[in-house]
Short mmCIF file of C-alpha atoms (C1' of nucleotides) in Angstrom, two decimals:
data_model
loop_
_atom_site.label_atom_id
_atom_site.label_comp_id
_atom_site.label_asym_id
_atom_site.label_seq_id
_atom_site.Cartn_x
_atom_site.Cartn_y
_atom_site.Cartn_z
CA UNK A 982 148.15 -109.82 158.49
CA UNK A 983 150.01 -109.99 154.92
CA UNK A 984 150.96 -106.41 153.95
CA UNK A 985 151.37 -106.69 150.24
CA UNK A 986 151.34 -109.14 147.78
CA UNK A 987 153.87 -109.32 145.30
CA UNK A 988 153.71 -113.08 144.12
CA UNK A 989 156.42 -114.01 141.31
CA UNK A 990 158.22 -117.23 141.04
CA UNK A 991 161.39 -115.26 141.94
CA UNK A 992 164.49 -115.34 139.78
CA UNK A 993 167.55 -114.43 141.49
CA UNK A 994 170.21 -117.12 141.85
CA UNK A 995 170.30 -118.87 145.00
CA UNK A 996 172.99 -119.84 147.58
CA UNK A 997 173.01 -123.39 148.77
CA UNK A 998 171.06 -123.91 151.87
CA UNK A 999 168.30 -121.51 150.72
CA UNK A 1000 164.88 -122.59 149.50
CA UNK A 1001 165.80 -123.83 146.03
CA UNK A 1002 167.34 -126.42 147.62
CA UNK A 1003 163.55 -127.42 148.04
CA UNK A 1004 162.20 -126.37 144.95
CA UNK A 1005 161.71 -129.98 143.91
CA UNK A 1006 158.99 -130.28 145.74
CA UNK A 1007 157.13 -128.24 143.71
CA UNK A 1008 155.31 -126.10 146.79
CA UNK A 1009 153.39 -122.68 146.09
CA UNK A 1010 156.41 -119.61 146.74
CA UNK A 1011 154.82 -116.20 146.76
CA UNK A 1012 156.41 -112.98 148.49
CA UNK A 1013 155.08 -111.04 151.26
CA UNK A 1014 155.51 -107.63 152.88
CA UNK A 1015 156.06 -107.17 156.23
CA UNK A 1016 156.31 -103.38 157.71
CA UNK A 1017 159.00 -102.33 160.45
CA UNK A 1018 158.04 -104.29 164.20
CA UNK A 1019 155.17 -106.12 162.58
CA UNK A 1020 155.17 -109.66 163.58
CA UNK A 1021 155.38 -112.24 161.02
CA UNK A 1022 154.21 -114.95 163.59
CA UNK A 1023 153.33 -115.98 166.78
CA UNK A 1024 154.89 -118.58 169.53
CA UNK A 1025 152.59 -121.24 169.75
CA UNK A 1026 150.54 -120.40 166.74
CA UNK A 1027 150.43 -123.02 163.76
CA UNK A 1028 153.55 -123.52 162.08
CA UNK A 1029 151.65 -123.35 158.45
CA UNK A 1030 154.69 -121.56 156.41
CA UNK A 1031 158.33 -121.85 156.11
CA UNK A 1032 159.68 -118.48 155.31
CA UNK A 1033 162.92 -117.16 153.18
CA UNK A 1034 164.16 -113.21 154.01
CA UNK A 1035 164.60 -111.87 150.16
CA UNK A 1036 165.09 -108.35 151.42
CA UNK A 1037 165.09 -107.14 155.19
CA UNK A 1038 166.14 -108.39 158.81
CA UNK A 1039 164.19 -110.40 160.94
CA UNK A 1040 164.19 -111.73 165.21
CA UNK A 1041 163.08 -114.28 166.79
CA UNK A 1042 162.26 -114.43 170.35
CA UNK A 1043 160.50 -116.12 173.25
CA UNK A 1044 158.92 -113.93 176.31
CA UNK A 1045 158.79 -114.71 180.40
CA UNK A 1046 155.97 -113.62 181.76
CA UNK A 1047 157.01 -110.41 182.93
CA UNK A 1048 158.59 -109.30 179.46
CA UNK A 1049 162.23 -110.35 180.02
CA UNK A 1050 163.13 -111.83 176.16
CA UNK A 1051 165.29 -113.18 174.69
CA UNK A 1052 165.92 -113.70 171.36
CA UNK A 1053 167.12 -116.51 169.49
CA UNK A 1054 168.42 -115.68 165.97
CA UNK A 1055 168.32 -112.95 163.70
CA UNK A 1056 167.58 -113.93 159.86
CA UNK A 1057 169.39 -111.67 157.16
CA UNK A 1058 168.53 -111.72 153.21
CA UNK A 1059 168.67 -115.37 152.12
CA UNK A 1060 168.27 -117.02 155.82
CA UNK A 1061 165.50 -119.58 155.99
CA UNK A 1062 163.32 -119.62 159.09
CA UNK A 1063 160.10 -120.87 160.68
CA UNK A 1064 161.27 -123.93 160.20
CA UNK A 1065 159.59 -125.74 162.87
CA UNK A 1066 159.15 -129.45 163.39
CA UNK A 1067 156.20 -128.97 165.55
CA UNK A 1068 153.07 -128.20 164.51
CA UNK A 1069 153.59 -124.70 166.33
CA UNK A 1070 156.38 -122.08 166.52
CA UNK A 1071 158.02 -121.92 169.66
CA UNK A 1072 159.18 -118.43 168.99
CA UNK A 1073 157.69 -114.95 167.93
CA UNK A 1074 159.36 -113.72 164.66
CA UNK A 1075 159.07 -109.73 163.70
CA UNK A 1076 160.33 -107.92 160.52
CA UNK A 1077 163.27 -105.71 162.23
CA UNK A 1078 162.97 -103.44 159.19
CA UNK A 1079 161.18 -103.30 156.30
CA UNK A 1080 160.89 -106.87 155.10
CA UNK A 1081 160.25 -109.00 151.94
CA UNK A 1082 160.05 -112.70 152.82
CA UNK A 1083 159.28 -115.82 150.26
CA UNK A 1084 157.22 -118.38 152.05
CA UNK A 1085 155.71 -121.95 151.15
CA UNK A 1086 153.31 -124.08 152.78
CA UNK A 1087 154.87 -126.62 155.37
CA UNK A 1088 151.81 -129.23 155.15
CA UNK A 1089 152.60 -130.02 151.41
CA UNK A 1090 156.68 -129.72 152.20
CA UNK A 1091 156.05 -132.22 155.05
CA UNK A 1092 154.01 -133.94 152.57
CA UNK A 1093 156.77 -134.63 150.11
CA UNK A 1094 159.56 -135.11 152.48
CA UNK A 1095 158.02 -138.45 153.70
CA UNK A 1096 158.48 -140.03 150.39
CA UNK A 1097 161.57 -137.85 148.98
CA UNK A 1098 164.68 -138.48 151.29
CA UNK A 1099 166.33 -136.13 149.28
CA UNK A 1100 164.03 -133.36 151.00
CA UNK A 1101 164.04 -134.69 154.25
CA UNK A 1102 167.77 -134.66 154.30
CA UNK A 1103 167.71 -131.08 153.29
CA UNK A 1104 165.57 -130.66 156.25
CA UNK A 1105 167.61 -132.53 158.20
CA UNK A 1106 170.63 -130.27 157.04
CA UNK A 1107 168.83 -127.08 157.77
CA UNK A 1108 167.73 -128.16 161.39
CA UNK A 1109 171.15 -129.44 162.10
CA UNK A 1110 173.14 -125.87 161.52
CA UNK A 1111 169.97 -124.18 163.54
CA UNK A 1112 170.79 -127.08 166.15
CA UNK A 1113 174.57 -126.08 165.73
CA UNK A 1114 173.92 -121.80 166.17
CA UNK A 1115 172.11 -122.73 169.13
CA UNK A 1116 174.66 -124.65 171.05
CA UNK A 1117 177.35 -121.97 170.10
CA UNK A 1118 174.79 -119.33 171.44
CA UNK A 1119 174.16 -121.47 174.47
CA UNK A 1120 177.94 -121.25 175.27
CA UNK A 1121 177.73 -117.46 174.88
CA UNK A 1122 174.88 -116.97 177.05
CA UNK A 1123 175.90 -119.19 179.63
CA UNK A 1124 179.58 -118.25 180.03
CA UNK A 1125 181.29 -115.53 178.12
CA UNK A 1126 181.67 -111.94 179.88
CA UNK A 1127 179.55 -109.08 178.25
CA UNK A 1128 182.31 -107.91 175.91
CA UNK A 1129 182.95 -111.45 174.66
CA UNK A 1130 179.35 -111.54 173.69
CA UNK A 1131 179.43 -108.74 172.42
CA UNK A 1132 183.02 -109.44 169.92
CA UNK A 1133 181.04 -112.64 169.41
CA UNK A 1134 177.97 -110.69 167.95
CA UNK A 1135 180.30 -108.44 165.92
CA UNK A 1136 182.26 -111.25 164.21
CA UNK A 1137 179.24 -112.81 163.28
CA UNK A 1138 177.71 -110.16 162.29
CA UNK A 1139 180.53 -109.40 159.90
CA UNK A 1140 180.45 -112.89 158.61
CA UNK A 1141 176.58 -112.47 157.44
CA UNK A 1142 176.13 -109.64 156.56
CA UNK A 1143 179.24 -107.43 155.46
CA UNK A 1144 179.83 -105.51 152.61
CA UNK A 1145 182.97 -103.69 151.38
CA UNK A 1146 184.12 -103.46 155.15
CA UNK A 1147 181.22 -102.02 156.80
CA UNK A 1148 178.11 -103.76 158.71
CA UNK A 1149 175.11 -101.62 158.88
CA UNK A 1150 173.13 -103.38 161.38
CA UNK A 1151 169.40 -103.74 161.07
CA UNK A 1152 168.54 -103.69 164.78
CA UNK A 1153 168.93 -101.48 167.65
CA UNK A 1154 170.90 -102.01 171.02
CA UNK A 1155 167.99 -102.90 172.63
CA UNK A 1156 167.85 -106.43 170.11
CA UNK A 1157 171.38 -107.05 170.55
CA UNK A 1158 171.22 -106.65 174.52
CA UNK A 1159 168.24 -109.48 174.25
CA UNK A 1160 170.14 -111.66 171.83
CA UNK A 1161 173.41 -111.87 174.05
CA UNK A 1162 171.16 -111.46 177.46
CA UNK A 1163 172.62 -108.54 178.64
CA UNK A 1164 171.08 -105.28 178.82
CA UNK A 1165 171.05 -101.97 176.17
CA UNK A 1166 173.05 -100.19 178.36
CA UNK A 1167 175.74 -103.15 178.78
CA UNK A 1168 176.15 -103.77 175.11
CA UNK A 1169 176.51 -99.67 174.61
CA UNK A 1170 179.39 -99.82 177.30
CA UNK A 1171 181.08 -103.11 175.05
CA UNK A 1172 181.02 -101.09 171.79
CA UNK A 1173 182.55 -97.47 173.07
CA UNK A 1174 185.33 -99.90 174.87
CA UNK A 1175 186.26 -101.01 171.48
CA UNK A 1176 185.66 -97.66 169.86
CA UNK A 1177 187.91 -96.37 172.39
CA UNK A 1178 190.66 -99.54 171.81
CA UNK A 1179 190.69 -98.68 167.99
CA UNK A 1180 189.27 -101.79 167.46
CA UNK A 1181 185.72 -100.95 165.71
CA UNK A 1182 184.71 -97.62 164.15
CA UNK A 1183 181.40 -96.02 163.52
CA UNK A 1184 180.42 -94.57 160.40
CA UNK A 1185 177.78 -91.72 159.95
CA UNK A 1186 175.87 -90.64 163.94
CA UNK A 1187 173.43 -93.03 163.73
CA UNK A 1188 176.03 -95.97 165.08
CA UNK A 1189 174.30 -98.99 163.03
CA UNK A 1190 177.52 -98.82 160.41
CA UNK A 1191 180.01 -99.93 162.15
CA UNK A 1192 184.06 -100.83 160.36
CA UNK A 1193 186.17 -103.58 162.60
CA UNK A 1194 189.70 -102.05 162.41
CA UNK A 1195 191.43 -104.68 164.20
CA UNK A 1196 189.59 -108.00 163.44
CA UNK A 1197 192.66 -109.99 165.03
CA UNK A 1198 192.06 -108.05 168.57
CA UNK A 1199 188.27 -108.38 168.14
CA UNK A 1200 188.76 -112.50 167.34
CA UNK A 1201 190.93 -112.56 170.95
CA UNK A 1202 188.21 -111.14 172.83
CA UNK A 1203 186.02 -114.28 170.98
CA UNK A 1204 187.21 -117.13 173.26
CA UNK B 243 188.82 -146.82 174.08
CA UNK B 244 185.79 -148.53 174.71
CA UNK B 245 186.32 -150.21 177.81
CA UNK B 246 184.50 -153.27 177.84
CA UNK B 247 182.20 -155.15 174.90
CA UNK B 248 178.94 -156.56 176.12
CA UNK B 249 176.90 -157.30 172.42
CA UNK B 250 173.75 -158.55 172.26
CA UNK B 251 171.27 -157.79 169.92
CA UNK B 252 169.11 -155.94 173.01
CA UNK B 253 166.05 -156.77 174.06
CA UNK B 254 164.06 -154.26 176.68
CA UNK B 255 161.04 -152.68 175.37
CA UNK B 256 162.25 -149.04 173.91
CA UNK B 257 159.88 -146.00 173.86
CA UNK B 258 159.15 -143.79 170.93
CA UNK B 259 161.90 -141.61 170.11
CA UNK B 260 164.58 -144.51 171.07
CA UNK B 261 167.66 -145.64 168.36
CA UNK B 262 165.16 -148.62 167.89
CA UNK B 263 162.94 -146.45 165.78
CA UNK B 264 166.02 -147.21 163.53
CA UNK B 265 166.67 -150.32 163.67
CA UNK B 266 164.63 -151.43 159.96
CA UNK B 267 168.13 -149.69 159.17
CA UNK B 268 170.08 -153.14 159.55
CA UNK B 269 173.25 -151.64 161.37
CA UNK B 270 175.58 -152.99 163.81
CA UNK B 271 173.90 -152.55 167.47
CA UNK B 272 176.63 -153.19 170.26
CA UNK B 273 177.29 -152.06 174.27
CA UNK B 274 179.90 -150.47 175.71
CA UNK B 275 180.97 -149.35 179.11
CA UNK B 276 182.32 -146.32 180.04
CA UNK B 277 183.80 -145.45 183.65
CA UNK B 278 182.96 -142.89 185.59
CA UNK B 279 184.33 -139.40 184.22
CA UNK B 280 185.81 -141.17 181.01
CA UNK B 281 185.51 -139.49 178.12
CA UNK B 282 182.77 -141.05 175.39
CA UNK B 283 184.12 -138.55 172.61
CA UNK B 284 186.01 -135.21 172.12
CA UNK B 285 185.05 -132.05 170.31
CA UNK B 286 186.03 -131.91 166.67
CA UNK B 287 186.13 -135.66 166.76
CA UNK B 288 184.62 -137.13 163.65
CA UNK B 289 181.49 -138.34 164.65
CA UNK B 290 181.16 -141.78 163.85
CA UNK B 291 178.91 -143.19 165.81
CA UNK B 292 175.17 -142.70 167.48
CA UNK B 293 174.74 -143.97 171.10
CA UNK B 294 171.95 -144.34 173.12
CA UNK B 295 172.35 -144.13 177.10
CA UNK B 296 171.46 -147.91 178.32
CA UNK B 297 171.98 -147.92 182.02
CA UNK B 298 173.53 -144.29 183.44
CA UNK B 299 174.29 -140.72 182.55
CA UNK B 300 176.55 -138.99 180.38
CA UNK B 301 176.98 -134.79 179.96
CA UNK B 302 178.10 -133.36 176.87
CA UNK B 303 179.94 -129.85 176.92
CA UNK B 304 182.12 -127.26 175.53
CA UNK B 305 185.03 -125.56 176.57
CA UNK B 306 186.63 -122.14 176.57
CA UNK B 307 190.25 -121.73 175.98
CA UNK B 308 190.70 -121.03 179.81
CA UNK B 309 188.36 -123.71 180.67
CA UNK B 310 185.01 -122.30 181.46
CA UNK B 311 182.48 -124.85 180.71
CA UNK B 312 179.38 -124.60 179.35
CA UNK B 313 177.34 -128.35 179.64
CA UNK B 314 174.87 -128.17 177.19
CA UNK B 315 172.75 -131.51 178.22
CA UNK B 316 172.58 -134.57 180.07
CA UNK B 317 171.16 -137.97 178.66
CA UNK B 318 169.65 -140.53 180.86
CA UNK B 319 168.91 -143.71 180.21
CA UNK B 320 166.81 -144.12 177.12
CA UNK B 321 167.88 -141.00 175.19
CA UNK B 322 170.43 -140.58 172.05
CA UNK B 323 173.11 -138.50 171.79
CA UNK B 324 175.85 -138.09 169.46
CA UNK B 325 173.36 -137.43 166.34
CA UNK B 326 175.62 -134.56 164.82
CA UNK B 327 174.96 -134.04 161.03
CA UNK B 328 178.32 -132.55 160.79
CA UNK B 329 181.33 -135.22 160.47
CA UNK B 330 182.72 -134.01 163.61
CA UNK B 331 181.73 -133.60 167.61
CA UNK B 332 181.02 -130.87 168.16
CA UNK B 333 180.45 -131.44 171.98
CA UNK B 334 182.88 -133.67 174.50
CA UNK B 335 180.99 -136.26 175.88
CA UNK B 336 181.51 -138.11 179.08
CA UNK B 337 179.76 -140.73 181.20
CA UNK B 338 178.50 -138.79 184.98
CA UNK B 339 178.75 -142.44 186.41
CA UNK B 340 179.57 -145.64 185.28
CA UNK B 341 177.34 -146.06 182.10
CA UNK B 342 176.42 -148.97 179.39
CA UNK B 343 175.55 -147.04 176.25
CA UNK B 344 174.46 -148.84 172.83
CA UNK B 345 175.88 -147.65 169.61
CA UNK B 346 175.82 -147.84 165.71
CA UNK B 347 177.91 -146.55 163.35
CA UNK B 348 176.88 -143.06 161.59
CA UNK B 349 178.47 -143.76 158.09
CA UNK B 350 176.05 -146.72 157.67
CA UNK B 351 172.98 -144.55 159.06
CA UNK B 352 173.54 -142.11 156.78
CA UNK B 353 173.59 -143.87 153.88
CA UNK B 354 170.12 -145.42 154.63
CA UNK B 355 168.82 -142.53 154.98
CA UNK B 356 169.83 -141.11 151.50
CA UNK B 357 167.53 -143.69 150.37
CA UNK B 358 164.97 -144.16 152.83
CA UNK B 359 162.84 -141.11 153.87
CA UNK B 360 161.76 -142.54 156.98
CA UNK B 361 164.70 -143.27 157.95
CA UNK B 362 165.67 -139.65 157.33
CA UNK B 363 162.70 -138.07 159.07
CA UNK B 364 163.64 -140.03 162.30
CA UNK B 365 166.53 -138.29 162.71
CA UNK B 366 164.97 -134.93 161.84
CA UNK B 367 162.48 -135.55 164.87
CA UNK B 368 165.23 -135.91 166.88
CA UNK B 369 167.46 -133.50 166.12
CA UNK B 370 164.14 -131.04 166.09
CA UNK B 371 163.71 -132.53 169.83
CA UNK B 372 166.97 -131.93 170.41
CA UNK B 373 166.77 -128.17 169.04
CA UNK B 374 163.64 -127.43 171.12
CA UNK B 375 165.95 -128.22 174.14
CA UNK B 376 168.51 -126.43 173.28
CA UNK B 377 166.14 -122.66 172.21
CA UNK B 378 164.42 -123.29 175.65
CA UNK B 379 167.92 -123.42 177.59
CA UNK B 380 168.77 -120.18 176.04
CA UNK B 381 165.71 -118.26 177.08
CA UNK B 382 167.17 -119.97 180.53
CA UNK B 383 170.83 -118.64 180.19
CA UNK B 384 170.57 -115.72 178.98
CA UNK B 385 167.36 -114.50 180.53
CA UNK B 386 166.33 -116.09 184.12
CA UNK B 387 167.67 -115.87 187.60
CA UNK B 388 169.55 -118.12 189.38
CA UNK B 389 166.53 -119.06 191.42
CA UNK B 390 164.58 -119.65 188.23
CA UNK B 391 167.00 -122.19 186.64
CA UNK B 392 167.77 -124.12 189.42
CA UNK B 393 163.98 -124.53 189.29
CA UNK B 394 163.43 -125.43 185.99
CA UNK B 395 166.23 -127.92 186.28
CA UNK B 396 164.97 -129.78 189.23
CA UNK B 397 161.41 -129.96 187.08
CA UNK B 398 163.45 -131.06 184.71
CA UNK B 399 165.12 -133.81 185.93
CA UNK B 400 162.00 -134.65 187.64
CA UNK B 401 160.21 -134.74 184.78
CA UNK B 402 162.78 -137.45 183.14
CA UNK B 403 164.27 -139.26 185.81
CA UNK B 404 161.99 -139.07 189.09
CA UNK B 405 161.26 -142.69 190.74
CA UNK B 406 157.99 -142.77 193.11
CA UNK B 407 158.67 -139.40 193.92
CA UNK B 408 162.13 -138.98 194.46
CA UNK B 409 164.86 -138.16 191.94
CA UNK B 410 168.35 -139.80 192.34
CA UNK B 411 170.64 -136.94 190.77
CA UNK B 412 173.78 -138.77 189.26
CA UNK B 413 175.82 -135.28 188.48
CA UNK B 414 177.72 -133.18 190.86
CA UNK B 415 177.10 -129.54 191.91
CA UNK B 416 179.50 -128.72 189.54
CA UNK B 417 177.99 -129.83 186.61
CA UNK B 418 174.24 -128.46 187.72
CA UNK B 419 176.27 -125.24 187.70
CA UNK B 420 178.02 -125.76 184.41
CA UNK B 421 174.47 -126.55 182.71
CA UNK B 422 172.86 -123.53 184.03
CA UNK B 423 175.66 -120.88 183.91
CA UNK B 424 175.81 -120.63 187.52
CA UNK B 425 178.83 -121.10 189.87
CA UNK B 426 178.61 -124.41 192.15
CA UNK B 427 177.86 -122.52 195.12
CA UNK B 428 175.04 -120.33 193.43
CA UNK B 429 173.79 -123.93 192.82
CA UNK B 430 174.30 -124.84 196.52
CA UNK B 431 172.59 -121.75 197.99
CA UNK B 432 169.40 -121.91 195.70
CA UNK B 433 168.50 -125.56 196.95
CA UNK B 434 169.16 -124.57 200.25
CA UNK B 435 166.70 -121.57 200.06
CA UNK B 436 164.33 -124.22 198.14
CA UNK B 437 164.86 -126.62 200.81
CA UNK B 438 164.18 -123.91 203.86
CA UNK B 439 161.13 -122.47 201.90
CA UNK B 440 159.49 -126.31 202.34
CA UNK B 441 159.86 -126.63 198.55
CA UNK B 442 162.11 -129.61 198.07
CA UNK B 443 163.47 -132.13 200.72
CA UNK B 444 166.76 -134.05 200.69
CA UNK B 445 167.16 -138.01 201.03
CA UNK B 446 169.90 -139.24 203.04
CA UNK B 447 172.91 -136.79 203.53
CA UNK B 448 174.39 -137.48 200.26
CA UNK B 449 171.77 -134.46 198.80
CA UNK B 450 172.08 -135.97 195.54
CA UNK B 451 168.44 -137.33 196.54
CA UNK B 452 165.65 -135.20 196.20
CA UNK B 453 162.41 -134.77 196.75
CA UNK B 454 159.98 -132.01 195.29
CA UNK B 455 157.47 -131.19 198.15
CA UNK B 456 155.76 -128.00 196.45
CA UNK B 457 155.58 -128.76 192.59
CA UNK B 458 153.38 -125.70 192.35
CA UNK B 459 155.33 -123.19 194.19
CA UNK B 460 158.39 -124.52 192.24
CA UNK B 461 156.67 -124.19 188.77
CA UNK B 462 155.86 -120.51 190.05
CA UNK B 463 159.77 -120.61 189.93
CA UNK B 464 159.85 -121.37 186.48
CA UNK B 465 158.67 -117.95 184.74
"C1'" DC C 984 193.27 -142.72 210.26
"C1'" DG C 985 194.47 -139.29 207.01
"C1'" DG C 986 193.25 -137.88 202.48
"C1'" DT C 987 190.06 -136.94 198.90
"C1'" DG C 988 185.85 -135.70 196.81
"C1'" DG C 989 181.65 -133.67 197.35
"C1'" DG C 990 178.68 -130.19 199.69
"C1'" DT C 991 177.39 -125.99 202.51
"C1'" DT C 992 177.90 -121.47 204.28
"C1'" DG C 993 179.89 -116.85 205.14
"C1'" DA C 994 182.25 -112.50 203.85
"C1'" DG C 995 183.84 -109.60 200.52
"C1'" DG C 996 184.49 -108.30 195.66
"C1'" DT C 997 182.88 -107.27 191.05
"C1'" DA C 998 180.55 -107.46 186.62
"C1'" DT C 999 176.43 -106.27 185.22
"C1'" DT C 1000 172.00 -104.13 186.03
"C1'" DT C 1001 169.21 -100.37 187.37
"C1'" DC C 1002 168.05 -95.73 187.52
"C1'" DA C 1003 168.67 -91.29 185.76
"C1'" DA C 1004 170.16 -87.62 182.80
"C1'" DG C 1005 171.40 -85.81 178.52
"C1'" DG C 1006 172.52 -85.70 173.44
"C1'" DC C 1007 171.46 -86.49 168.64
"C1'" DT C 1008 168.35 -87.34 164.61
"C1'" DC C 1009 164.31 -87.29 162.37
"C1'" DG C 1010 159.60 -86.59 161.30
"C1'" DT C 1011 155.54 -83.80 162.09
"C1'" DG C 1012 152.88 -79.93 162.65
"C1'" DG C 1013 152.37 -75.20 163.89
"C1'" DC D 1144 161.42 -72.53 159.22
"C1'" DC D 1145 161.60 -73.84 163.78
"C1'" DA D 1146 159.68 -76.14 167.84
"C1'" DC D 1147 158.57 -80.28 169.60
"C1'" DG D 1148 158.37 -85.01 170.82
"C1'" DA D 1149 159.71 -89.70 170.02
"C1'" DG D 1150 163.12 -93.00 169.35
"C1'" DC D 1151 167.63 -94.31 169.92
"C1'" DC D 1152 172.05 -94.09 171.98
"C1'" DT D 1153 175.51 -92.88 175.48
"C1'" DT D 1154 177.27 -92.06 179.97
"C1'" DG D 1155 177.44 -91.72 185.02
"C1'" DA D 1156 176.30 -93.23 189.74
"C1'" DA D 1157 174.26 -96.38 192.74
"C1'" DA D 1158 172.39 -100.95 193.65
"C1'" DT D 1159 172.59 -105.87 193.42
"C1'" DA D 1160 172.89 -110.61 191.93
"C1'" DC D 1161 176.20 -113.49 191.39
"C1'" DC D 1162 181.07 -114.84 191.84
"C1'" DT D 1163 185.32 -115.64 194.40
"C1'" DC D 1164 187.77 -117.04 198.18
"C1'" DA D 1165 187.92 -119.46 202.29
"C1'" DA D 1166 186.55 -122.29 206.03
"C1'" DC D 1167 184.32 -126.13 207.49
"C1'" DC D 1168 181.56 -130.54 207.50
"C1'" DC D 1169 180.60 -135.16 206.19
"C1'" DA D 1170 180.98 -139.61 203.86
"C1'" DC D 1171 183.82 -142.68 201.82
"C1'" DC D 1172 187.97 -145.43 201.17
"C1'" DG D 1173 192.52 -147.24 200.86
#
DNA sequence: CGGTGGGTTGAGGTATTTCAAGGCTCGTGG
DNA sequence: CCACGAGCCTTGAAATACCTCAACCCACCG
């Protein structure tokens, strides 16, 4: 299941909210390699690890029983997830690209956070903004019109993971559609309507870099 | 504000998962009542207290700038609501019917649980609990028919408030609709079709009564 | 009694999905 | 080197699930 090994005790600085955060609690951090569409886990397998992206893009979904999915959340470098407070994973995570994760053991973590209150607040903290994604995303889903969602998913895109102007997304129309439950084609129609408005621009042919022109107009359409 | 004071130190037996589970936290436990369709608190409120429903039922939402609504849950008697780790709402609650709730300041909670890790991990249970709702209503929103989540929210409701067989619904069409993304009438046709399929029944012509007559053929409904 | 607050039902409209075709890029193998 | 297929994306046309608008019913209540 693990692709490569590449255990270190890691050394680049951290942002709050990330693992460190944790670090008191002295748990075992090694680094793993997942390939492109591998899954990292399972729904309803044992929640055993917590995981940190170092380097990558990962989703994470449920499935109906005739395929329909949706997914929940995307994790981008320095996102934390697998946090579950079950003893399974009520969702399916798979590397979107490439991906380097950092993972520790949840048994010991869970171990330590029932005498530390420092930890269990951090785990508290960390469930609450999940919590807090998931209510936004529940207002999305159950109310805004396709190219809301769709502004929606830009803007937060460009909040996460933007650099000098540009977004290159990770995943394909196909994710997005089943993140904003809507389908490929839909979300394809959203993004030439704001191509053709000036508001967003595509870089290079292979329309995962995308430039928002006019983030005023594209905040509007986020209601 | 709070319309009418009714403290006592409460004394019905409380199941797992109940503010009660806190109480080794020392802080103030009082009633209050809230009318029908009065408002508990407002978005971006700072939060600064924890209730728990006593006797009635209260929906919490969000609102769109041209007043879609998106309800994101209902509490019944028993449950907790409130618990934001932020220092503000970030949901408008208000009471369904008339309600009793009990409540406790948050400033005082929090401090405990700085110190005390049980404390702490109480509320991480319940905001987990409270997470696991919310990532199952989006699979809901974003993915299932309108047949499908009226189902799921009549098992739902059955599950949590059903009496010897019948459930009492305290909220209006309007709000089933709101808390499934669905217009009223979307609502109003899928019971009928449940009712004419045999499925469910209604209880005197107020159809706020219902009664599931085919649990299996309604779980079917419930991809 | 008339008005108001639910609730149901029908008819028509529409946003989104479905189905289908075609283009572009890239890797692979002849 | 080019042909080929696979994956991804876009675009159009047709279908449809759900919404909107409207009428009506019933219970409740001052």
């Amino acid at each position: 299941m693990f692709v490569n090994v590449n255990a270190h005790p890691g050394s680049k600085p951290r942002a709050p909210g990330e693992l460190g955060q944790l670090s008191r609690a002295r748990v075992i951090l090694s680094e793993f390699k997942y390939n492109k569409g591998t899954e990292i886990y399972g729904q309803a397998e044992p929640a055993d690890y917590i995981y940190q992206v170092v380097d990558g893009a990962v989703r994470s979904h449920k499935l109906l029983s005739d395929g329909r999915r949706q997914i929940g959340a995307f994790y981008l470098t320095g996102d934390i997830f697998g946090l579950e407070n079950g003893a399974e994973h009520r969702f399916t995570a798979e590397a979107i690209v490439d991906t380097t994760v950092r993972l520790m053991k949840r048994c010991s973590l869970e171990h330590v956070a029932e005498s530390d209150a420092k930890v269990a607040l951090d785990l508290l903290n960390m469930t609450t903004s999940n919590l807090q994604h998931a209510e936004d995303h529940m207002l999305l889903l159950g109310r805004k019109t396709s190219l809301e969602r769709v502004a929606a998913f830009l803007l937060e895109m460009d909040r996460r993971l933007s650099a000098a102007g540009v977004m290159a997304l990770p995943m394909c129309r196909r994710d997005i559609a089943d993140y904003l439950g809507l389908t490929l084609e839909t979300v394809s129609r959203a993004l030439s309507q704001l191509h053709g408005k000036g508001i967003l621009g595509f870089l290079g042919q292979t329309q995962r870099q995308i430039v928002l022109l006019d983030r005023m107009r594209l905040a509007d359409l986020d209601l």
